[in-house]
mmCIF file of C-alpha atoms in Angstrom:
data_model
loop_
_atom_site.group_PDB
_atom_site.id
_atom_site.type_symbol
_atom_site.label_atom_id
_atom_site.label_comp_id
_atom_site.label_asym_id
_atom_site.label_seq_id
_atom_site.Cartn_x
_atom_site.Cartn_y
_atom_site.Cartn_z
ATOM 1 C CA MET A 820 -55.052 -65.319 -91.880
ATOM 2 C CA THR A 821 -56.884 -66.062 -95.099
ATOM 3 C CA ILE A 822 -57.594 -69.674 -96.050
ATOM 4 C CA GLN A 823 -56.664 -70.388 -99.657
ATOM 5 C CA VAL A 824 -59.757 -71.327 -101.659
ATOM 6 C CA ALA A 825 -58.126 -74.588 -102.770
ATOM 7 C CA ARG A 826 -57.775 -75.590 -99.092
ATOM 8 C CA LEU A 827 -61.448 -75.168 -98.135
ATOM 9 C CA LYS A 828 -62.710 -78.474 -96.740
ATOM 10 C CA ASP A 829 -66.100 -78.824 -98.437
ATOM 11 C CA PRO A 830 -65.815 -79.271 -102.229
ATOM 12 C CA THR A 831 -69.194 -77.654 -102.939
ATOM 13 C CA VAL A 832 -68.429 -74.609 -100.819
ATOM 14 C CA ARG A 833 -64.973 -74.455 -102.411
ATOM 15 C CA ALA A 834 -66.645 -74.387 -105.848
ATOM 16 C CA PHE A 835 -69.032 -71.654 -104.659
ATOM 17 C CA VAL A 836 -66.211 -69.408 -103.429
ATOM 18 C CA SER A 837 -64.178 -70.088 -106.586
ATOM 19 C CA ALA A 838 -67.137 -69.165 -108.800
ATOM 20 C CA VAL A 839 -67.826 -65.968 -106.834
ATOM 21 C CA ASN A 840 -64.191 -64.863 -106.968
ATOM 22 C CA ALA A 841 -63.908 -65.666 -110.696
ATOM 23 C CA HIS A 842 -67.252 -63.949 -111.428
ATOM 24 C CA ASP A 843 -68.206 -67.131 -113.259
ATOM 25 C CA ARG A 844 -72.015 -67.208 -113.500
ATOM 26 C CA GLN A 845 -72.099 -70.571 -115.244
ATOM 27 C CA ALA A 846 -70.000 -72.286 -112.573
ATOM 28 C CA PHE A 847 -71.977 -70.522 -109.847
ATOM 29 C CA GLN A 848 -75.329 -71.664 -111.220
ATOM 30 C CA ALA A 849 -74.027 -75.205 -111.730
ATOM 31 C CA ILE A 850 -73.447 -75.668 -107.989
ATOM 32 C CA LEU A 851 -76.919 -74.481 -107.032
ATOM 33 C CA ALA A 852 -79.852 -76.886 -106.831
ATOM 34 C CA PRO A 853 -82.721 -75.850 -109.156
ATOM 35 C CA ASP A 854 -84.850 -74.711 -106.203
ATOM 36 C CA ALA A 855 -82.031 -73.116 -104.178
ATOM 37 C CA THR A 856 -82.877 -70.301 -101.779
ATOM 38 C CA MET A 857 -80.889 -67.752 -99.825
ATOM 39 C CA SER A 858 -81.141 -65.104 -97.157
ATOM 40 C CA ASP A 859 -79.155 -61.980 -96.369
ATOM 41 C CA ASP A 860 -79.086 -60.659 -92.801
ATOM 42 C CA GLY A 861 -82.035 -62.896 -91.924
ATOM 43 C CA SER A 862 -84.310 -61.867 -94.807
ATOM 44 C CA ASP A 863 -85.074 -64.244 -97.646
ATOM 45 C CA ARG A 864 -84.118 -62.721 -100.982
ATOM 46 C CA ASP A 865 -84.668 -63.503 -104.636
ATOM 47 C CA LEU A 866 -81.568 -65.550 -105.444
ATOM 48 C CA ASP A 867 -81.092 -64.352 -109.040
ATOM 49 C CA GLU A 868 -81.646 -60.702 -108.195
ATOM 50 C CA TRP A 869 -79.398 -60.798 -105.124
ATOM 51 C CA THR A 870 -76.510 -62.540 -106.876
ATOM 52 C CA GLU A 871 -76.679 -60.084 -109.775
ATOM 53 C CA GLU A 872 -76.637 -57.055 -107.453
ATOM 54 C CA GLU A 873 -74.239 -58.332 -104.798
ATOM 55 C CA ILE A 874 -71.847 -60.551 -106.772
ATOM 56 C CA PHE A 875 -71.775 -60.303 -110.531
ATOM 57 C CA SER A 876 -72.460 -56.669 -111.431
ATOM 58 C CA THR A 877 -70.465 -55.398 -108.437
ATOM 59 C CA HIS A 878 -67.373 -57.639 -108.607
ATOM 60 C CA GLY A 879 -68.027 -59.577 -105.394
ATOM 61 C CA HIS A 880 -65.053 -61.275 -103.757
ATOM 62 C CA MET A 881 -64.640 -63.537 -100.723
ATOM 63 C CA ASP A 882 -61.513 -63.919 -98.585
ATOM 64 C CA VAL A 883 -62.249 -66.729 -96.134
ATOM 65 C CA ASP A 884 -60.822 -66.269 -92.647
ATOM 66 C CA ASN A 885 -62.412 -69.232 -90.857
ATOM 67 C CA GLU A 886 -64.462 -72.338 -91.592
ATOM 68 C CA SER A 887 -66.467 -74.672 -89.362
ATOM 69 C CA ARG A 888 -69.158 -77.373 -89.638
ATOM 70 C CA GLY A 889 -66.910 -79.361 -91.979
ATOM 71 C CA GLY A 890 -66.437 -76.354 -94.226
ATOM 72 C CA ARG A 891 -70.123 -75.484 -94.563
ATOM 73 C CA ALA A 892 -69.920 -72.397 -92.355
ATOM 74 C CA LEU A 893 -67.533 -69.583 -93.201
ATOM 75 C CA ILE A 894 -66.412 -66.267 -91.831
ATOM 76 C CA ALA A 895 -65.158 -64.189 -94.724
ATOM 77 C CA ARG A 896 -64.184 -60.685 -95.652
ATOM 78 C CA TYR A 897 -66.601 -59.991 -98.489
ATOM 79 C CA SER A 898 -66.151 -57.029 -100.776
ATOM 80 C CA ASN A 899 -67.943 -55.565 -103.751
ATOM 81 C CA ASP A 900 -68.091 -52.241 -105.567
ATOM 82 C CA THR A 901 -71.272 -51.181 -103.743
ATOM 83 C CA TRP A 902 -70.475 -51.821 -100.086
ATOM 84 C CA GLY A 903 -66.696 -52.102 -99.946
ATOM 85 C CA GLU A 904 -65.364 -54.747 -97.564
ATOM 86 C CA MET A 905 -67.203 -56.208 -94.593
ATOM 87 C CA ARG A 906 -66.853 -59.188 -92.280
ATOM 88 C CA THR A 907 -69.558 -61.701 -93.198
ATOM 89 C CA ARG A 908 -70.825 -65.126 -92.199
ATOM 90 C CA TRP A 909 -71.952 -67.768 -94.683
ATOM 91 C CA ASN A 910 -73.840 -70.989 -93.924
ATOM 92 C CA PHE A 911 -74.503 -73.579 -96.611
ATOM 93 C CA THR A 912 -76.939 -76.473 -96.932
ATOM 94 C CA VAL A 913 -75.745 -79.016 -99.484
ATOM 95 C CA ASP A 914 -77.850 -81.902 -100.850
ATOM 96 C CA ASP A 915 -76.716 -85.484 -101.457
ATOM 97 C CA ASP A 916 -75.811 -84.582 -105.043
ATOM 98 C CA GLY A 917 -73.339 -81.960 -103.859
ATOM 99 C CA ARG A 918 -75.439 -78.955 -104.817
ATOM 100 C CA ILE A 919 -76.300 -76.011 -102.620
ATOM 101 C CA THR A 920 -79.977 -75.914 -101.692
ATOM 102 C CA ARG A 921 -79.672 -72.860 -99.438
ATOM 103 C CA PHE A 922 -77.121 -70.365 -98.300
ATOM 104 C CA GLU A 923 -77.467 -67.744 -95.637
ATOM 105 C CA THR A 924 -75.184 -64.751 -95.368
ATOM 106 C CA GLY A 925 -74.977 -61.564 -93.377
ATOM 107 C CA GLN A 926 -72.677 -59.372 -91.416
ATOM 108 C CA ALA A 927 -70.642 -61.220 -88.810
#
């Protein structure tokens, strides 16, 4: 059963998922710390390049099935025009200012 985005526990993660699903680059970038990093399937990636290829130019979308760690760990069905839909995991590190400093994703 999908968790409605508005019901996600962590407000920063909620904003992240909302920005991804709305394809809103400005909102997405606003929730990232200036030095934010990310990894995909255990490999660090260039954040700007990855988000362009996996989210914005390919219509990325997250349907969250489960959350843990106070809402900072998700299991989601992620889809985009390149890969179709897959079951993914997402882990977020959020700073004291409520901005994401790192996220890690990959197949679940």
